[in-house]
C-alpha positions as MATLAB code, in Angstrom:
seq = 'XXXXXXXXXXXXXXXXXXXXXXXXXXXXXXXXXXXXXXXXXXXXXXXXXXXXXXXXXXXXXXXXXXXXXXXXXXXXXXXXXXXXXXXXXXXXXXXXXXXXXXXXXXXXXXXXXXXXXXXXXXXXXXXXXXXXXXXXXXXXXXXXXXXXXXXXXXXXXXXXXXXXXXXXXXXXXXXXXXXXXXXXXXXXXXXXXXXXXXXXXXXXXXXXXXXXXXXXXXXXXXXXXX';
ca = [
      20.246    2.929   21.967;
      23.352    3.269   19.838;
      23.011    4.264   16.390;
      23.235    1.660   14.019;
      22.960    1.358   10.105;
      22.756   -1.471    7.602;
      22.306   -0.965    3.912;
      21.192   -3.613    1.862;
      21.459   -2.738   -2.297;
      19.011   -3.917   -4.723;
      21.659   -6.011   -6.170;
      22.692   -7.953   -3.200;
      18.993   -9.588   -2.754;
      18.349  -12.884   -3.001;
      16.769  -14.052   -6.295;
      13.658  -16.144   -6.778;
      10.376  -16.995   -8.190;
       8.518  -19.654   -9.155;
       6.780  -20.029  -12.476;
       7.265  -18.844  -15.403;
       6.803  -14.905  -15.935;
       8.052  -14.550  -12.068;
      10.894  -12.532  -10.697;
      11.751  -12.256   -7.134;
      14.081  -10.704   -5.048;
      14.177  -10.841   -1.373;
      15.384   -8.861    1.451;
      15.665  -11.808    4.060;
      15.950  -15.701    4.109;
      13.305  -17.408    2.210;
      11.911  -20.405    0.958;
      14.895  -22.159   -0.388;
      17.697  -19.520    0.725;
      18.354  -19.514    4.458;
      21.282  -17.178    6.142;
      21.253  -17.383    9.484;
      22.087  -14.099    9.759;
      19.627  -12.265    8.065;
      15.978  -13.736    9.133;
      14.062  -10.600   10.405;
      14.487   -6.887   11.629;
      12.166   -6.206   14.228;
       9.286   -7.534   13.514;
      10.023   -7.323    9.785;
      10.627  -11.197    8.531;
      10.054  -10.678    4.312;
      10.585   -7.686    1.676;
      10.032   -9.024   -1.514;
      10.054   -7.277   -4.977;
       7.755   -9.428   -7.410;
       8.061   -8.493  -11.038;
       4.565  -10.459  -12.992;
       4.467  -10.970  -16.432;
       0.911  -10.712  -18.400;
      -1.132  -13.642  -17.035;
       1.741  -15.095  -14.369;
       0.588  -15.257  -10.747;
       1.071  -17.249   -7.657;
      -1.521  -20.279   -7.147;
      -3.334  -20.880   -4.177;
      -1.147  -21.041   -1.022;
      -1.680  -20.569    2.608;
      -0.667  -18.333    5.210;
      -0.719  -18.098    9.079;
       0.005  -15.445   11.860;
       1.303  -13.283    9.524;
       0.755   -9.532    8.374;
       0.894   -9.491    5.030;
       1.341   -5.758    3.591;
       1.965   -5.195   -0.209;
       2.366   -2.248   -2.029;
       2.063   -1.910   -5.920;
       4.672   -0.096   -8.248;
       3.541   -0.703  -11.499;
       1.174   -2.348  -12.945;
      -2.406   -3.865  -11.356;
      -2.484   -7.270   -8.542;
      -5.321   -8.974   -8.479;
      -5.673  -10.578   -5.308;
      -8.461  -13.747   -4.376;
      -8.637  -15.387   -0.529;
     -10.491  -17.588    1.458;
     -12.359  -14.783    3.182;
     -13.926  -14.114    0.163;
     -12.197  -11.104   -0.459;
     -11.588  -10.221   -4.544;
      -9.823   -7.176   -5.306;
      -7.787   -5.638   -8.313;
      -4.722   -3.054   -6.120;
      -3.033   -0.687   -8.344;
      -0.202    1.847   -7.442;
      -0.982    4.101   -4.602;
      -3.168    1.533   -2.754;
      -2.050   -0.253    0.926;
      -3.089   -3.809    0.921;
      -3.115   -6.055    4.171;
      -4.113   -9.433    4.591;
      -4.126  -10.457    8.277;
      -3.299  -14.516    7.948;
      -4.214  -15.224   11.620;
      -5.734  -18.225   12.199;
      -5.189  -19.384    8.506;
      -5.785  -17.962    4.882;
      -5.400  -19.460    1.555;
      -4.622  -16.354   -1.422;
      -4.063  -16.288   -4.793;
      -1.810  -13.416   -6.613;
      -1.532  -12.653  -10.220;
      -1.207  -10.190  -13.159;
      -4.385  -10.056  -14.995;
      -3.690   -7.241  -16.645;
      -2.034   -6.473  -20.183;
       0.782   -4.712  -18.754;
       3.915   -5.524  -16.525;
       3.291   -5.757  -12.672;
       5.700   -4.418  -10.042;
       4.929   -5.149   -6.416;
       6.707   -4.930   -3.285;
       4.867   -7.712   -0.526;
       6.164   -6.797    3.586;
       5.552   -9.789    5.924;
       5.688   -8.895    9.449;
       5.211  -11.045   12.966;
       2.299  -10.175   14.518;
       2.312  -10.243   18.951;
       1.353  -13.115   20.872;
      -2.383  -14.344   20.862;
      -2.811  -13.234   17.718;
      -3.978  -16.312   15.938;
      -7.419  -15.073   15.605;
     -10.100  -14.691   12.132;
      -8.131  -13.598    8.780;
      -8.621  -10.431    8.073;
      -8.644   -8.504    4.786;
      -8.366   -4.634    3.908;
      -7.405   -1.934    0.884;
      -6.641    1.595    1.247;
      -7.035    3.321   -2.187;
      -4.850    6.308   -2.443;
      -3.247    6.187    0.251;
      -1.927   10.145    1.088;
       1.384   10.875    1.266;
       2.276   10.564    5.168;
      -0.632    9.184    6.336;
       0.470    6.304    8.942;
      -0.673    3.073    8.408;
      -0.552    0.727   11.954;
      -1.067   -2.746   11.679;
      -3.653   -4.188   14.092;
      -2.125   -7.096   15.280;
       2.023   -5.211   15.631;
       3.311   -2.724   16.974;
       4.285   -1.435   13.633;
       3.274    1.674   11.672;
       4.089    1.592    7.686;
       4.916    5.437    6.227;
       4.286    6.228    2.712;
       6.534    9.146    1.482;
       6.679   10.687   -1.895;
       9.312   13.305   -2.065;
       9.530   16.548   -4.438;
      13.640   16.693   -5.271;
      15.426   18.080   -1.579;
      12.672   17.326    0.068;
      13.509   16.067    3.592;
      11.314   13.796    5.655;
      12.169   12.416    9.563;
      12.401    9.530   10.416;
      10.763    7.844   13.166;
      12.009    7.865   16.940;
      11.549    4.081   17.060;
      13.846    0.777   17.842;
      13.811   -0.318   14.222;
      13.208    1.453   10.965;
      13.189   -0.020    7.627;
      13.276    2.333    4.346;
      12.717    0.872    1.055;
      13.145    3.291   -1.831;
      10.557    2.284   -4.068;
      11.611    4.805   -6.987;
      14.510    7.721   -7.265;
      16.635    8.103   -4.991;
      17.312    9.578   -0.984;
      20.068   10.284    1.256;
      20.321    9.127    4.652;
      23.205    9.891    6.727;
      25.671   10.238    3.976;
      24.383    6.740    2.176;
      22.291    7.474   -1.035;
      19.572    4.846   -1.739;
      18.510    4.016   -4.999;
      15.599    2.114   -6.302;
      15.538   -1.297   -4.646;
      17.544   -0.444   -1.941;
      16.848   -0.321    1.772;
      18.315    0.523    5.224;
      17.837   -1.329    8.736;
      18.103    1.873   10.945;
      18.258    1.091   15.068;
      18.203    4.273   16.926;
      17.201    6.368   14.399;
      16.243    9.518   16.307;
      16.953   12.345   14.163;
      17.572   11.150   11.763;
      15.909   12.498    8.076;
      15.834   11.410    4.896;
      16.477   13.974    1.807;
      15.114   13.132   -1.618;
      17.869   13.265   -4.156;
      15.424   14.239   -7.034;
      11.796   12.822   -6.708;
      11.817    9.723   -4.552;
       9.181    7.465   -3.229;
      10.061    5.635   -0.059;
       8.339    2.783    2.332;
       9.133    3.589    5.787;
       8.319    0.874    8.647;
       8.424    2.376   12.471;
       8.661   -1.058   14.153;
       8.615   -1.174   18.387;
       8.533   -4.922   18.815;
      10.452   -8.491   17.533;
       8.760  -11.351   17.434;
       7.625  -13.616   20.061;
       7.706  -17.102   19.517;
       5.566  -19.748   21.650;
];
């Protein structure tokens, strides 16, 4: 597969949120915003950055066949669902909800403080409409794959000491989100916020510019509808 490279800047995201005390950005179409050229990448359909003020939060919504992966910057999310599942995620923690079949969730900031949190919805395979699922990984180490159970996707966590370099994965589509600082790929420098759709990334590496935390998704599958 040819090489091919797309940076999206922080700047150029979509902005949302509803409520008060919400800020959104997103990566892709959403809601009310619809380009039909930017609705997924692989199996990658949402990156949102949600900035919660003290006591703001979603209300109750539903979800379906959908992987729902968030990952907290700052603050603490308290989370609530229809599985019964009650849980407070702070920084350093992998959370996935697995809609399936059907989930209703709550999301808020409960805490004094600002909350930061970037939420990854992905397209699970076909017959995958089966029981919600639920799960938190506390302290998550650095480079410790996470795979979804229901994609063929694998989410990297990467925290980088300044010229560090990490590889990226062999794989059809790669997605890196710099959460904080700042890393180099291939001559393009991404800062917080910022991300790059990679196809046919083999050999490709990514060097911290400083200390830099990065989400990296190894996707090998796009969505299949009906």
């Amino acid at each position: 597969m040819d090489r091919v490279m797309w940076i999206q800047r922080s700047g150029a995201r979509y902005p949302g949120g509803e409520g008060a005390g919400i800020e959104t950005r997103h990566a892709f179409s959403f809601s009310g915003h619809y380009d039909p050229g930017n609705v997924r990448f692989g199996s990658l359909v949402a990156c949102n950055e949600e900035r919660l003020a003290p006591g703001a939060g979603f209300a109750e919504h539903p979800h379906r066949d959908m992987e729902i992966v968030t990952w907290v910057v700052e603050g603490e999310l308290t989370h609530e669902d229809s599985t019964g599942a009650r849980t407070v995620v702070r920084p350093g923690d992998v959370q996935r909800l697995s809609a399936g079949s059907g989930v209703r969730h709550t999301e808020r900031n409960a805490g004094a403080g600002p909350l930061t949190f970037v939420q990854m919805w992905l397209v699970p395979g076909p017959g995958s409409a089966t029981d919600p699922g639920y799960e938190v990984v506390r302290g998550i180490a650095d480079g410790t794959p996470y795979a979804l159970e229901r994609t063929e996707a694998v989410l990297h966590v990467r925290r980088l000491a300044d010229g560090e370099r990490t590889a990226l994965p062999d794989a059809p589509w790669v997605y890196a989100h710099a959460v904080r600082g700042a890393a180099r790929i291939e001559g393009e420098t991404l800062g917080p916020g910022d991300a790059a759709r990679i196809s046919g990334a083999e050999g490709l590496e990514a060097c911290a510019e400083g200390s830099a935390e990065l989400l990296i998704w190894e996707m090998r599958a796009e969505p299949v509808y009906g």
